[in-house]
mmCIF file with all atom_site columns, C-alpha atoms and ligand atoms in Angstrom:
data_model
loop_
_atom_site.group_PDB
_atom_site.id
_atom_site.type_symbol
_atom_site.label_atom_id
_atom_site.label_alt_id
_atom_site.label_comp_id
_atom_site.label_asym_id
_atom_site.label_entity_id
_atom_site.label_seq_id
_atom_site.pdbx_PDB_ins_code
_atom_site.Cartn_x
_atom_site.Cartn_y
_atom_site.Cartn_z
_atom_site.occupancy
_atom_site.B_iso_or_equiv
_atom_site.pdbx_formal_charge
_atom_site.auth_seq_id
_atom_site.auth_comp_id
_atom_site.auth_asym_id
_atom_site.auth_atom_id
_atom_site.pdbx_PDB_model_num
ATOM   1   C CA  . UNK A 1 1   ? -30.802 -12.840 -6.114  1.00 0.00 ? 87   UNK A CA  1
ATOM   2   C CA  . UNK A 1 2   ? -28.453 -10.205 -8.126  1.00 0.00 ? 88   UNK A CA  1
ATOM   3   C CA  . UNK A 1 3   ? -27.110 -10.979 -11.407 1.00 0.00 ? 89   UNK A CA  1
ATOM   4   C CA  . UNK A 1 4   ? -23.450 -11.882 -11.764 1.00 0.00 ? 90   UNK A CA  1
ATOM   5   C CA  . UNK A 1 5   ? -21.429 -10.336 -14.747 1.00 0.00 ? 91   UNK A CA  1
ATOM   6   C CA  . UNK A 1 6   ? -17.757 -10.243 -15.632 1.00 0.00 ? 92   UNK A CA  1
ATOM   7   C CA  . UNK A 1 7   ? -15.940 -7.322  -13.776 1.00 0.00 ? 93   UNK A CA  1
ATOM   8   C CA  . UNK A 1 8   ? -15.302 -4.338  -15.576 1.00 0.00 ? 94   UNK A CA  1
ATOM   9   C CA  . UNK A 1 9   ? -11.500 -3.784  -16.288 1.00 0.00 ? 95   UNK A CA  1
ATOM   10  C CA  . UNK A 1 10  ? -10.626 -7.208  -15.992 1.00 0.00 ? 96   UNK A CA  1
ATOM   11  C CA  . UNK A 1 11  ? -10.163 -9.971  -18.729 1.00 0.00 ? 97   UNK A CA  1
ATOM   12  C CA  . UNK A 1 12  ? -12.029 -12.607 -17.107 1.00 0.00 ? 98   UNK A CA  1
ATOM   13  C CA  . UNK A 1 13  ? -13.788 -15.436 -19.076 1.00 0.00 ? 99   UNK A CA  1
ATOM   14  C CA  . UNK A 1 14  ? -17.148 -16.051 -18.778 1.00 0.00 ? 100  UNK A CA  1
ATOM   15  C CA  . UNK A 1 15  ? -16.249 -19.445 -17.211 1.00 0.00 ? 101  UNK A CA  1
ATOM   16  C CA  . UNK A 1 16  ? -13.835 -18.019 -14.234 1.00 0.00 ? 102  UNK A CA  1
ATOM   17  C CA  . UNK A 1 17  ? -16.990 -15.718 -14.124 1.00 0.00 ? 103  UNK A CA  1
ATOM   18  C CA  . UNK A 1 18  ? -19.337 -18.653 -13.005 1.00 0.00 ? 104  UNK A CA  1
ATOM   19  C CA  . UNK A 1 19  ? -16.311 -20.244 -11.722 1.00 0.00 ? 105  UNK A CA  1
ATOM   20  C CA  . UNK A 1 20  ? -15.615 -17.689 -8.816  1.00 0.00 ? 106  UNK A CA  1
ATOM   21  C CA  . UNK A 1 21  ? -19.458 -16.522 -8.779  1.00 0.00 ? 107  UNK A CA  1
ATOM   22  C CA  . UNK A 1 22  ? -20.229 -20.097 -7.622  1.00 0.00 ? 108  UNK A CA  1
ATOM   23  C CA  . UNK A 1 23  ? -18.114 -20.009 -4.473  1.00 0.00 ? 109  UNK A CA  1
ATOM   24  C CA  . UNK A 1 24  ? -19.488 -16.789 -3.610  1.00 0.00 ? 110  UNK A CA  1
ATOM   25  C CA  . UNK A 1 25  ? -21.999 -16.734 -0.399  1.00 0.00 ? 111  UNK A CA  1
ATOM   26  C CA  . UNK A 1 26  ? -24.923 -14.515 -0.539  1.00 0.00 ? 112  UNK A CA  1
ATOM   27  C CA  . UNK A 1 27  ? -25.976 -13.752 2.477   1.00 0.00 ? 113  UNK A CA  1
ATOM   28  C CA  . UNK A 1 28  ? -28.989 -11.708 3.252   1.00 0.00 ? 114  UNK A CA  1
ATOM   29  C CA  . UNK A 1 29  ? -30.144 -9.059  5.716   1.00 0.00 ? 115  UNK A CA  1
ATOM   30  C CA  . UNK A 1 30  ? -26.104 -9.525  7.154   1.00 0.00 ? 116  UNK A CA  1
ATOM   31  C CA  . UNK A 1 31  ? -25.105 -7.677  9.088   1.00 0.00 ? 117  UNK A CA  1
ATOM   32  C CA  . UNK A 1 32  ? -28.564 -5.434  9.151   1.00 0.00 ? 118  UNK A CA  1
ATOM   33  C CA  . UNK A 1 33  ? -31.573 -6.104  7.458   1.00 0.00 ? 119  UNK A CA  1
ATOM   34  C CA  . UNK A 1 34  ? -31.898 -5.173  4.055   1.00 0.00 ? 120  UNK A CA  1
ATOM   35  C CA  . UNK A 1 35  ? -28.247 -5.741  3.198   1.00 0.00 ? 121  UNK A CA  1
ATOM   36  C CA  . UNK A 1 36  ? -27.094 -8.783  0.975   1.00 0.00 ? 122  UNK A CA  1
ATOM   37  C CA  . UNK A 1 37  ? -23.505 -9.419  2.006   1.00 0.00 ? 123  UNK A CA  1
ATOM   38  C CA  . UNK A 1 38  ? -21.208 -10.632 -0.138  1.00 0.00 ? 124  UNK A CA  1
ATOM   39  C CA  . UNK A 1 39  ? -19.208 -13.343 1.331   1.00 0.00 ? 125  UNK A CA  1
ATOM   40  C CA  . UNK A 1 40  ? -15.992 -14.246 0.151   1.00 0.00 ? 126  UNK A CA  1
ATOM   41  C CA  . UNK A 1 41  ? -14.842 -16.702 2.695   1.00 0.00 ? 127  UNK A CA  1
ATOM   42  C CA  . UNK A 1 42  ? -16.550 -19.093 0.341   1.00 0.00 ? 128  UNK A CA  1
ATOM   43  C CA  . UNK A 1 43  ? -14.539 -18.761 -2.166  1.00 0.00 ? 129  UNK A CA  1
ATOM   44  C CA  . UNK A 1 44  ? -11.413 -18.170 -0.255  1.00 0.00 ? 130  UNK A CA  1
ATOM   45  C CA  . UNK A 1 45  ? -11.518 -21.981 1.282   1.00 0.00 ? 131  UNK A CA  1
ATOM   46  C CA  . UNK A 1 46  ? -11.353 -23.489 -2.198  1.00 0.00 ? 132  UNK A CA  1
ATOM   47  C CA  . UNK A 1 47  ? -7.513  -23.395 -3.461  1.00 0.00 ? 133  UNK A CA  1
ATOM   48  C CA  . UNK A 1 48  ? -8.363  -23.556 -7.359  1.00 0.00 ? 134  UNK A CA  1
ATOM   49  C CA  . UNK A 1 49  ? -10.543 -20.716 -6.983  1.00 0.00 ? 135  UNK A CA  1
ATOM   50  C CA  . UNK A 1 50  ? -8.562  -18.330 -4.341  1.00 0.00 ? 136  UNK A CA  1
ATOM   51  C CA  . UNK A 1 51  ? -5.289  -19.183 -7.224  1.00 0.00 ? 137  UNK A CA  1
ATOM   52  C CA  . UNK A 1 52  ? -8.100  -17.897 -10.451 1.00 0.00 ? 138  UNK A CA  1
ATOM   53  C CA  . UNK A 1 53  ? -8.607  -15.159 -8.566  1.00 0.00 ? 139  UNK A CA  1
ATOM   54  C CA  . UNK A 1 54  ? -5.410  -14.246 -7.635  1.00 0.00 ? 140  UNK A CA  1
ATOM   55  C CA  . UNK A 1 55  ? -4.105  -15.081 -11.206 1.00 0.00 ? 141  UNK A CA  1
ATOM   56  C CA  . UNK A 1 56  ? -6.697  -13.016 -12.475 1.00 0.00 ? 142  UNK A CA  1
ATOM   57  C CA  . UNK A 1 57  ? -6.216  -9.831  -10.719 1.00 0.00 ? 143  UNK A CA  1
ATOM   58  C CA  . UNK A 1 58  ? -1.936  -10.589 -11.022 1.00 0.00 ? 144  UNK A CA  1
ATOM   59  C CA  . UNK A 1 59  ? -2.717  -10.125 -15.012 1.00 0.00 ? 145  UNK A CA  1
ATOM   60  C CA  . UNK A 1 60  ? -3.977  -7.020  -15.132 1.00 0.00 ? 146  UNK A CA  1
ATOM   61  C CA  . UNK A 1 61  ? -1.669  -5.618  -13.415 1.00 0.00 ? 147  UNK A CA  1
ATOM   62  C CA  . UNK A 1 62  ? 1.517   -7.488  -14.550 1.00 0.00 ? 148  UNK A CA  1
ATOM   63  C CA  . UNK A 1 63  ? 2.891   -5.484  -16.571 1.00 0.00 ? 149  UNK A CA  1
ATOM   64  C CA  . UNK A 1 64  ? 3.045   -1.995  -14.324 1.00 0.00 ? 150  UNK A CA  1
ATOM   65  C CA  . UNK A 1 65  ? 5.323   -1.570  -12.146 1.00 0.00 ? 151  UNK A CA  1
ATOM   66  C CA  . UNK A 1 66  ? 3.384   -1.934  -8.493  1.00 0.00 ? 152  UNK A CA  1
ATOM   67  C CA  . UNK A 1 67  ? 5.749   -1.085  -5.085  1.00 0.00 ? 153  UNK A CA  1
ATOM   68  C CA  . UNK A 1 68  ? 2.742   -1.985  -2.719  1.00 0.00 ? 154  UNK A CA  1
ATOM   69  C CA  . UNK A 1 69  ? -0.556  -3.264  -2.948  1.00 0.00 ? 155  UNK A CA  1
ATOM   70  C CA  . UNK A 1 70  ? -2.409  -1.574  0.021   1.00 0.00 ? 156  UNK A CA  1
ATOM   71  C CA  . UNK A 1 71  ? -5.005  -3.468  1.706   1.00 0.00 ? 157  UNK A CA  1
ATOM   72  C CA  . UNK A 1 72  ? -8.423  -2.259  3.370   1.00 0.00 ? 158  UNK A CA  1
ATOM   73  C CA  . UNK A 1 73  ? -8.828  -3.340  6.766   1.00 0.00 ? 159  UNK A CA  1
ATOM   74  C CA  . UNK A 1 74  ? -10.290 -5.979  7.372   1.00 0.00 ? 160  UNK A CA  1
ATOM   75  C CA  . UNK A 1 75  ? -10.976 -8.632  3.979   1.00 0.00 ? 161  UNK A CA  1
ATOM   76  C CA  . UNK A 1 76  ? -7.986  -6.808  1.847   1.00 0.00 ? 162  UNK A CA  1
ATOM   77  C CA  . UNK A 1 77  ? -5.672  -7.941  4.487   1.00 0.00 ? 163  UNK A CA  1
ATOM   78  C CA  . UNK A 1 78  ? -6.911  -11.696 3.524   1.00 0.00 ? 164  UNK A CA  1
ATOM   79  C CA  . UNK A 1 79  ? -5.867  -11.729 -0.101  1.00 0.00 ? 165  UNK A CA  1
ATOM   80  C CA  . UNK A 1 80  ? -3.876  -8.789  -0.618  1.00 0.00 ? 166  UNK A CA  1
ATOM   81  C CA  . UNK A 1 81  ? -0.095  -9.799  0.430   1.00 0.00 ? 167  UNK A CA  1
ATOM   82  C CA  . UNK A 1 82  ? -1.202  -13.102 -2.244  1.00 0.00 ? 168  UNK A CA  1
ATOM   83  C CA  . UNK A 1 83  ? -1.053  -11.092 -4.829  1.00 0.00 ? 169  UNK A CA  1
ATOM   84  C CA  . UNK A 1 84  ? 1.502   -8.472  -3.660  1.00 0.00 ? 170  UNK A CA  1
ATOM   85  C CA  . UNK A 1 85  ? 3.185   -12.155 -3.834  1.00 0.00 ? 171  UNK A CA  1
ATOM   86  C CA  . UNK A 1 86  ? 2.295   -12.391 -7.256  1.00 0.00 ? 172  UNK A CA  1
ATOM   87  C CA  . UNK A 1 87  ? 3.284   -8.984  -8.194  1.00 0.00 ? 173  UNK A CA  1
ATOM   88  C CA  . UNK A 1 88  ? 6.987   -8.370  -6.631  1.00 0.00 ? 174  UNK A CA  1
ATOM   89  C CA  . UNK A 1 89  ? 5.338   -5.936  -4.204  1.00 0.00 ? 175  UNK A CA  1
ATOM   90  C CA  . UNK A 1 90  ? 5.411   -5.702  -1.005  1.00 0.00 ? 176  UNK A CA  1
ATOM   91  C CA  . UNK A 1 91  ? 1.792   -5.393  1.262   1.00 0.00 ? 177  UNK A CA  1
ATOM   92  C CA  . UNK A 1 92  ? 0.694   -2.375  3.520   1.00 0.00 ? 178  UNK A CA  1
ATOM   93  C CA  . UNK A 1 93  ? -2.504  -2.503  5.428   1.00 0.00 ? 179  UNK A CA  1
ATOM   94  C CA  . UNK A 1 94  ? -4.867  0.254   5.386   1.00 0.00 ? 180  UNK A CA  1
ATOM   95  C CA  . UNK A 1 95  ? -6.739  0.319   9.245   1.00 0.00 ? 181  UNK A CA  1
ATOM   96  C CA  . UNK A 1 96  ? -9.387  1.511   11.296  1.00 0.00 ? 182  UNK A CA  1
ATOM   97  C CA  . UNK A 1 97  ? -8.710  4.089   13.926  1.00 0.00 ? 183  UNK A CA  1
ATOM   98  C CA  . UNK A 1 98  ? -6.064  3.623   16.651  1.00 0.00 ? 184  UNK A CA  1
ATOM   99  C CA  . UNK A 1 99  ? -4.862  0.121   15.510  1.00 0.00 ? 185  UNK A CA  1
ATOM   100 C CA  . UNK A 1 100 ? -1.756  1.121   14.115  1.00 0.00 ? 186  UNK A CA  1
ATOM   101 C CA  . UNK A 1 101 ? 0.979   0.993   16.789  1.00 0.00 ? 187  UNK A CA  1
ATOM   102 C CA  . UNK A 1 102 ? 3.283   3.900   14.845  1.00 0.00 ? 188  UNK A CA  1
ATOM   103 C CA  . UNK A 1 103 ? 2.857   7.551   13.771  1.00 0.00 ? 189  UNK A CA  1
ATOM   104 C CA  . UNK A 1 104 ? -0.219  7.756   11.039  1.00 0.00 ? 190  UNK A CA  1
ATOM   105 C CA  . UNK A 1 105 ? -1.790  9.816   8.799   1.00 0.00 ? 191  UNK A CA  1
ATOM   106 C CA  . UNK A 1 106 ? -5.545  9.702   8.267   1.00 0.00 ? 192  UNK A CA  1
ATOM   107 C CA  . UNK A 1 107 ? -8.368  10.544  6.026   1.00 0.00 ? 193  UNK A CA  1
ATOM   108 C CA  . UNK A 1 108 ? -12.760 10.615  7.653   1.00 0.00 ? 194  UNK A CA  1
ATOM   109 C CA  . UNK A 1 109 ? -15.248 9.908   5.220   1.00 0.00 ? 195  UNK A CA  1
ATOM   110 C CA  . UNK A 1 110 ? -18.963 10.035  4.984   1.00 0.00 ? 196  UNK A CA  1
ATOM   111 C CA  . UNK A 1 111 ? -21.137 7.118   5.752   1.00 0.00 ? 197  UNK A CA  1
ATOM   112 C CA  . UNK A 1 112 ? -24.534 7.069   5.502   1.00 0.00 ? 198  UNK A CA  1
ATOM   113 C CA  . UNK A 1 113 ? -25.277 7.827   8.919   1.00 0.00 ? 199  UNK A CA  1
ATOM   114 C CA  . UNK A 1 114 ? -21.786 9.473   10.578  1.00 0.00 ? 200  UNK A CA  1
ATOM   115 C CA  . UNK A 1 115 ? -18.432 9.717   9.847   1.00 0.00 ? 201  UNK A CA  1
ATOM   116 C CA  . UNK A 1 116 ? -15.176 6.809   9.859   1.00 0.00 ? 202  UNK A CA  1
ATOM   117 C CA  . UNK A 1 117 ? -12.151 7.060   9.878   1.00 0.00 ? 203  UNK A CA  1
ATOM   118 C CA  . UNK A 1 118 ? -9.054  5.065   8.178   1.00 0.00 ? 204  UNK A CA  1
ATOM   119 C CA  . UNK A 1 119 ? -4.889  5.365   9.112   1.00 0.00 ? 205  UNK A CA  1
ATOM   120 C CA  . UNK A 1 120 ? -2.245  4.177   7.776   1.00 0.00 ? 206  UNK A CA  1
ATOM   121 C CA  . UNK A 1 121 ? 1.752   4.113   9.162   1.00 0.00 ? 207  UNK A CA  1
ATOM   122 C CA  . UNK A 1 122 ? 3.264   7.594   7.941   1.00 0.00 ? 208  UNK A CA  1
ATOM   123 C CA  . UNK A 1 123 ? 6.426   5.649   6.692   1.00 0.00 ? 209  UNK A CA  1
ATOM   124 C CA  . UNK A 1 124 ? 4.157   2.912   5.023   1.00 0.00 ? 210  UNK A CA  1
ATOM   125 C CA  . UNK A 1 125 ? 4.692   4.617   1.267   1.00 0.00 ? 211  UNK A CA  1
ATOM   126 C CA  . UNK A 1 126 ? 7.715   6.623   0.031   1.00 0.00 ? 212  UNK A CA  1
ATOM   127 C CA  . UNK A 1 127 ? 7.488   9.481   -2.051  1.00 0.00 ? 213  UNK A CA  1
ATOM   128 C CA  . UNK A 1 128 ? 6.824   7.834   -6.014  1.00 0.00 ? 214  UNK A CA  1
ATOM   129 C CA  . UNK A 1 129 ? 5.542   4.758   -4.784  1.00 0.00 ? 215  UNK A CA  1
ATOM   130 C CA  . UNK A 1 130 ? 3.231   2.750   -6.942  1.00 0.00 ? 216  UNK A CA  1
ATOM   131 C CA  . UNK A 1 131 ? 0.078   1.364   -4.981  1.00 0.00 ? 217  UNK A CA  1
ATOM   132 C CA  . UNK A 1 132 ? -2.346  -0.749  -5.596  1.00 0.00 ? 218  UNK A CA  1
ATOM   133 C CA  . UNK A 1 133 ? -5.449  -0.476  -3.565  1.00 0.00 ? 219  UNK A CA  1
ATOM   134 C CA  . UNK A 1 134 ? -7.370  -3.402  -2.683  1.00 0.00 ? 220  UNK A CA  1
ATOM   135 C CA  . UNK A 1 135 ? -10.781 -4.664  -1.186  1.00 0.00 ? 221  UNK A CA  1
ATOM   136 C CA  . UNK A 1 136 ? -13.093 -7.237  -1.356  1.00 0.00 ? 222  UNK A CA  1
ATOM   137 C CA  . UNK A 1 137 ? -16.062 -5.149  -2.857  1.00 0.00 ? 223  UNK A CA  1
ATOM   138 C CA  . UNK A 1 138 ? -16.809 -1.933  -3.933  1.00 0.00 ? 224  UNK A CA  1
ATOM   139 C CA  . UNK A 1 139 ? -20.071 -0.433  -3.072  1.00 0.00 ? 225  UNK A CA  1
ATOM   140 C CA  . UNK A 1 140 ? -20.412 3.430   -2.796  1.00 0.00 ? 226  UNK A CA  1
ATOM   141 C CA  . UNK A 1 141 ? -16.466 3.977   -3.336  1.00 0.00 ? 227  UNK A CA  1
ATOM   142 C CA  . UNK A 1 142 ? -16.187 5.898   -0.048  1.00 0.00 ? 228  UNK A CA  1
ATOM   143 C CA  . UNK A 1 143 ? -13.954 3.335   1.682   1.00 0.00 ? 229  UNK A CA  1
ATOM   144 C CA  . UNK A 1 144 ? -11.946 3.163   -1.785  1.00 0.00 ? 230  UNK A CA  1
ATOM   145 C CA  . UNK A 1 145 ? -11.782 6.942   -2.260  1.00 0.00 ? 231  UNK A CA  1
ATOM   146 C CA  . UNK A 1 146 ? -10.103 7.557   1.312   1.00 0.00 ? 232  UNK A CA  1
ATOM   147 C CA  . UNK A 1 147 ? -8.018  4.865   1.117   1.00 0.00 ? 233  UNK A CA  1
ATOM   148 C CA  . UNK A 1 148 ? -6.814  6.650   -2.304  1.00 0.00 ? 234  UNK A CA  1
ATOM   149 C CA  . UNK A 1 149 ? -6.335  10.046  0.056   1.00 0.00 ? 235  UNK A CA  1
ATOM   150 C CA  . UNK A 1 150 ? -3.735  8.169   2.280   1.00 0.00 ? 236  UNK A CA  1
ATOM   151 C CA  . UNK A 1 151 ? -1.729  7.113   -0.261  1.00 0.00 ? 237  UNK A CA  1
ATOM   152 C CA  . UNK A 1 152 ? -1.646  10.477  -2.279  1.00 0.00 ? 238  UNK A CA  1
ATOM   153 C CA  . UNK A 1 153 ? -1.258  12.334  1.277   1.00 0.00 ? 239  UNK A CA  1
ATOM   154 C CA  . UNK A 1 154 ? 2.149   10.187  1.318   1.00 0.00 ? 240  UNK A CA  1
ATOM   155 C CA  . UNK A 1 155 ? 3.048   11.322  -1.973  1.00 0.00 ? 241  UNK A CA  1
ATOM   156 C CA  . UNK A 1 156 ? 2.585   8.199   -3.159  1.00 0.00 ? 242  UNK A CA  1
ATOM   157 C CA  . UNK A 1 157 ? 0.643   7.541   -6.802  1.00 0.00 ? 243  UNK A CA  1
ATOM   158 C CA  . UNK A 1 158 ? -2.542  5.190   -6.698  1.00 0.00 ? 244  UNK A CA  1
ATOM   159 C CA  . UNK A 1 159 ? -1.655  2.642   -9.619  1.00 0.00 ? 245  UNK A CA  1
ATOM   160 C CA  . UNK A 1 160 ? -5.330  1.056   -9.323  1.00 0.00 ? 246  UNK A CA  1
ATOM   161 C CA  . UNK A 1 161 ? -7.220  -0.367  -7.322  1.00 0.00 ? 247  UNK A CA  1
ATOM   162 C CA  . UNK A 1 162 ? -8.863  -4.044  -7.564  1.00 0.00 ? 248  UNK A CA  1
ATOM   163 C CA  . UNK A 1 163 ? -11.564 -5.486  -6.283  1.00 0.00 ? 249  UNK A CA  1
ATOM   164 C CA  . UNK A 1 164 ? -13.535 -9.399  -6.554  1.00 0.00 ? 250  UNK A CA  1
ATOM   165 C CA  . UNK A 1 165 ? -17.633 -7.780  -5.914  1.00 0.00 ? 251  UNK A CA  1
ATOM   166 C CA  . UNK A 1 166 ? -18.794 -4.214  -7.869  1.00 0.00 ? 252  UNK A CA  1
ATOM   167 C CA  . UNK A 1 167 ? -22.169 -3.180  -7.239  1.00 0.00 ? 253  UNK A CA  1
ATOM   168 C CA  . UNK A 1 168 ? -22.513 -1.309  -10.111 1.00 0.00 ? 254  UNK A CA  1
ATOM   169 C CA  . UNK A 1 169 ? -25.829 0.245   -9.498  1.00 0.00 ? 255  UNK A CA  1
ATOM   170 C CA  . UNK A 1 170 ? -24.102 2.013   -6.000  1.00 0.00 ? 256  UNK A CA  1
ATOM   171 C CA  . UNK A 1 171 ? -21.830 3.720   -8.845  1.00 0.00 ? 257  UNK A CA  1
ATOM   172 C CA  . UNK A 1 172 ? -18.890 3.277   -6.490  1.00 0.00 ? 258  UNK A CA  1
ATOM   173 C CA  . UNK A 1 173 ? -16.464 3.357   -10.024 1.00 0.00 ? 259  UNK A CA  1
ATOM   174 C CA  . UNK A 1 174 ? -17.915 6.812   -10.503 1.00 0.00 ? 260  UNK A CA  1
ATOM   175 C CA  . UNK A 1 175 ? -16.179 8.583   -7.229  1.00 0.00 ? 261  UNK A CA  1
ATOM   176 C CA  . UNK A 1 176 ? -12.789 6.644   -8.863  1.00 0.00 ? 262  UNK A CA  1
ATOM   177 C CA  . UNK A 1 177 ? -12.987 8.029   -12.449 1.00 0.00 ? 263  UNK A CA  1
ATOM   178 C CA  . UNK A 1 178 ? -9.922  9.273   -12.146 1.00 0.00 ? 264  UNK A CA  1
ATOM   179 C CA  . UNK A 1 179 ? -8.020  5.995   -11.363 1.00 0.00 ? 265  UNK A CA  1
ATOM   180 C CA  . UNK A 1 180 ? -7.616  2.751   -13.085 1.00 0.00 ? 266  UNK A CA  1
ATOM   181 C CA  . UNK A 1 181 ? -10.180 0.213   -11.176 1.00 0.00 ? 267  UNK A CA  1
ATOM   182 C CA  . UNK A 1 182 ? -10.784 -3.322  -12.116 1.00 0.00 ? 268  UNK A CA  1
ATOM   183 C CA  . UNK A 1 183 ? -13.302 -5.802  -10.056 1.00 0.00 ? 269  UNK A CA  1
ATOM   184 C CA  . UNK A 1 184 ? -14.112 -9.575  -11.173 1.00 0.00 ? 270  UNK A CA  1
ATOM   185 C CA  . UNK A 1 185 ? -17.745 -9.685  -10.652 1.00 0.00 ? 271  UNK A CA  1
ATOM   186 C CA  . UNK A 1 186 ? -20.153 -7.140  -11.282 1.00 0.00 ? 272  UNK A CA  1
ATOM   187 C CA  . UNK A 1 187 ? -23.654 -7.166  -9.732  1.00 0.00 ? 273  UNK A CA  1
ATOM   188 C CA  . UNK A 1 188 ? -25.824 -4.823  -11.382 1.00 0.00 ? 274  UNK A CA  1
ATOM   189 C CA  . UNK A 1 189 ? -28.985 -5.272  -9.677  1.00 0.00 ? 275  UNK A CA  1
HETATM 190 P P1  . LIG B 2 .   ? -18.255 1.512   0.235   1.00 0.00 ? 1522 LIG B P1  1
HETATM 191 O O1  . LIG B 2 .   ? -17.332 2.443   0.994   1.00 0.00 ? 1522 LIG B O1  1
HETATM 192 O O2  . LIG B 2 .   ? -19.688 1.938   0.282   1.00 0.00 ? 1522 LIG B O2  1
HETATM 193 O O3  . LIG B 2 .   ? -17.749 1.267   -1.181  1.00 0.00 ? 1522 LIG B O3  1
HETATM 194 O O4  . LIG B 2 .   ? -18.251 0.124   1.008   1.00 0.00 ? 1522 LIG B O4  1
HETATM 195 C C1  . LIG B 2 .   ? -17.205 -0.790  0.790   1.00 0.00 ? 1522 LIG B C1  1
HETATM 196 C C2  . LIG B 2 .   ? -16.783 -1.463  2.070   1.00 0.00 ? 1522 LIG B C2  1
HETATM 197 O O5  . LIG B 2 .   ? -17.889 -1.972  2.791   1.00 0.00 ? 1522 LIG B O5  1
HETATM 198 C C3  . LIG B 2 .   ? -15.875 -2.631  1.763   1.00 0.00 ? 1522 LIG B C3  1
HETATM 199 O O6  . LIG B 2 .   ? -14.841 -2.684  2.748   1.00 0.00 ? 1522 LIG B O6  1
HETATM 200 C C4  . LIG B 2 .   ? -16.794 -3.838  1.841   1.00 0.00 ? 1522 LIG B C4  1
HETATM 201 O O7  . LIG B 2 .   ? -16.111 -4.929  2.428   1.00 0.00 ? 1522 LIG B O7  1
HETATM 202 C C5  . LIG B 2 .   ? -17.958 -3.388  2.694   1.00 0.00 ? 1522 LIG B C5  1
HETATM 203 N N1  . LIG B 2 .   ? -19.266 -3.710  2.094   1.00 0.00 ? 1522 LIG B N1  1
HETATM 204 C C6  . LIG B 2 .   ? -20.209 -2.805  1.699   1.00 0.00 ? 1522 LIG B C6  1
HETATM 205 N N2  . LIG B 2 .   ? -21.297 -3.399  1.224   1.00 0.00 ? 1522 LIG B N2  1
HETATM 206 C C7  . LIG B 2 .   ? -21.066 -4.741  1.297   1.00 0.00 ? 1522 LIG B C7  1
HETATM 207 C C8  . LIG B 2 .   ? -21.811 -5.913  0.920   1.00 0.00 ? 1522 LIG B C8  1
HETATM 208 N N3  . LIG B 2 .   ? -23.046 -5.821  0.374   1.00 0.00 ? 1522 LIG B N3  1
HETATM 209 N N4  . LIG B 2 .   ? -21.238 -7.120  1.099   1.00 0.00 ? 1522 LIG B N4  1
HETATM 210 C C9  . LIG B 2 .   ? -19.995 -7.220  1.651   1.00 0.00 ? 1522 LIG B C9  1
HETATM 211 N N5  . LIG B 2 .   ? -19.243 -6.165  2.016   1.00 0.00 ? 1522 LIG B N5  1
HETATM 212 C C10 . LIG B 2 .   ? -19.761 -4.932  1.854   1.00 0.00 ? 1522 LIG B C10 1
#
């Protein structure tokens, strides 16, 4: 089992810390062997702790001005437009290839074995727009980074990006040194 710390970024009490860490499902060797997925379903399902987290995240951000939050396909669509909500933003989503029904731009990135590929509506973002990325977990940063690439290829300006799960020893946070990135949980092993 990895060790749970407060986020980096984020004020978050050591309580909300065990709090939110407590309704997340480890689950391991999903969805290949090896891999310990993060679940956040778990935590989701429980209304106290999907409104700490939203609350959470909402506070750091509060007082910036955010257009958009932008979500990842597929588990940044589940709580992103809550705290767009929050925020007095409106919600984009950020999707895999050919599932957006309008003109797109795009952006491929690296995985470990291959290539992928995310799009997002050309009209989604307006020149000047503030956007907050979000996703359930940062791992490498390679999802996060070309997700940032979309936005800036709108002319739009990446306000931050949030996240619940770091895995700080995948350095993700390092490709994003140039942006403002706050997660709630850090795993460091
Ligand atoms: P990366 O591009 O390496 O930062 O990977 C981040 C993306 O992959 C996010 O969309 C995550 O939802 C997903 N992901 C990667 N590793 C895990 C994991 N251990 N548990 C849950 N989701 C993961």
């Amino acid at each position: 089992m990895s060790t749970p710390q407060a986020g980096l970024g984020a004020s978050i009490s050591p309580a909300v810390v065990k709090v939110l860490k407590a309704h997340i499902r480890e689950v391991p060797d999903f969805p290949k062997p090896g891999i310990l997925f993060y679940d956040i379903t778990t935590l989701l399902k429980n209304g106290p702790a999907l409104a700490q987290l939203i609350d959470t995240l909402a506070e750091h951000y509060r007082s910036q001005r955010i257009d958009l939050v932008a979500g990842i396909e597929a588990r940044g669509f589940i709580f992103g437009p809550a705290l767009a909500l929050r925020l007095g933003a409106g919600f984009v989503p950020i999707r895999k290839p050919r599932k957006l029904p309008a003109p797109t731009v795009a952006v491929e990135y690296a995985l470990e074995y291959g290539t992928d590929r995310l799009e997002l509506h050309r009209d989604a973002i307006t020149r000047g727009q503030r956007v907050l990325i979000v996703d359930d977990l940062i791992a490498t940063g390679g999802t996060a980074l070309a997700s940032a690439q979309l936005v800036e290829q709108l002319k739009g300006t990446v306000a931050g990006f949030a996240f619940i799960v770091e895995l700080t020893f995948l350095a993700g946070r390092q490709r994003l040194a140039s942006y403002n990135v706050t997660s709630l949980l850090a795993y460091d092993v």
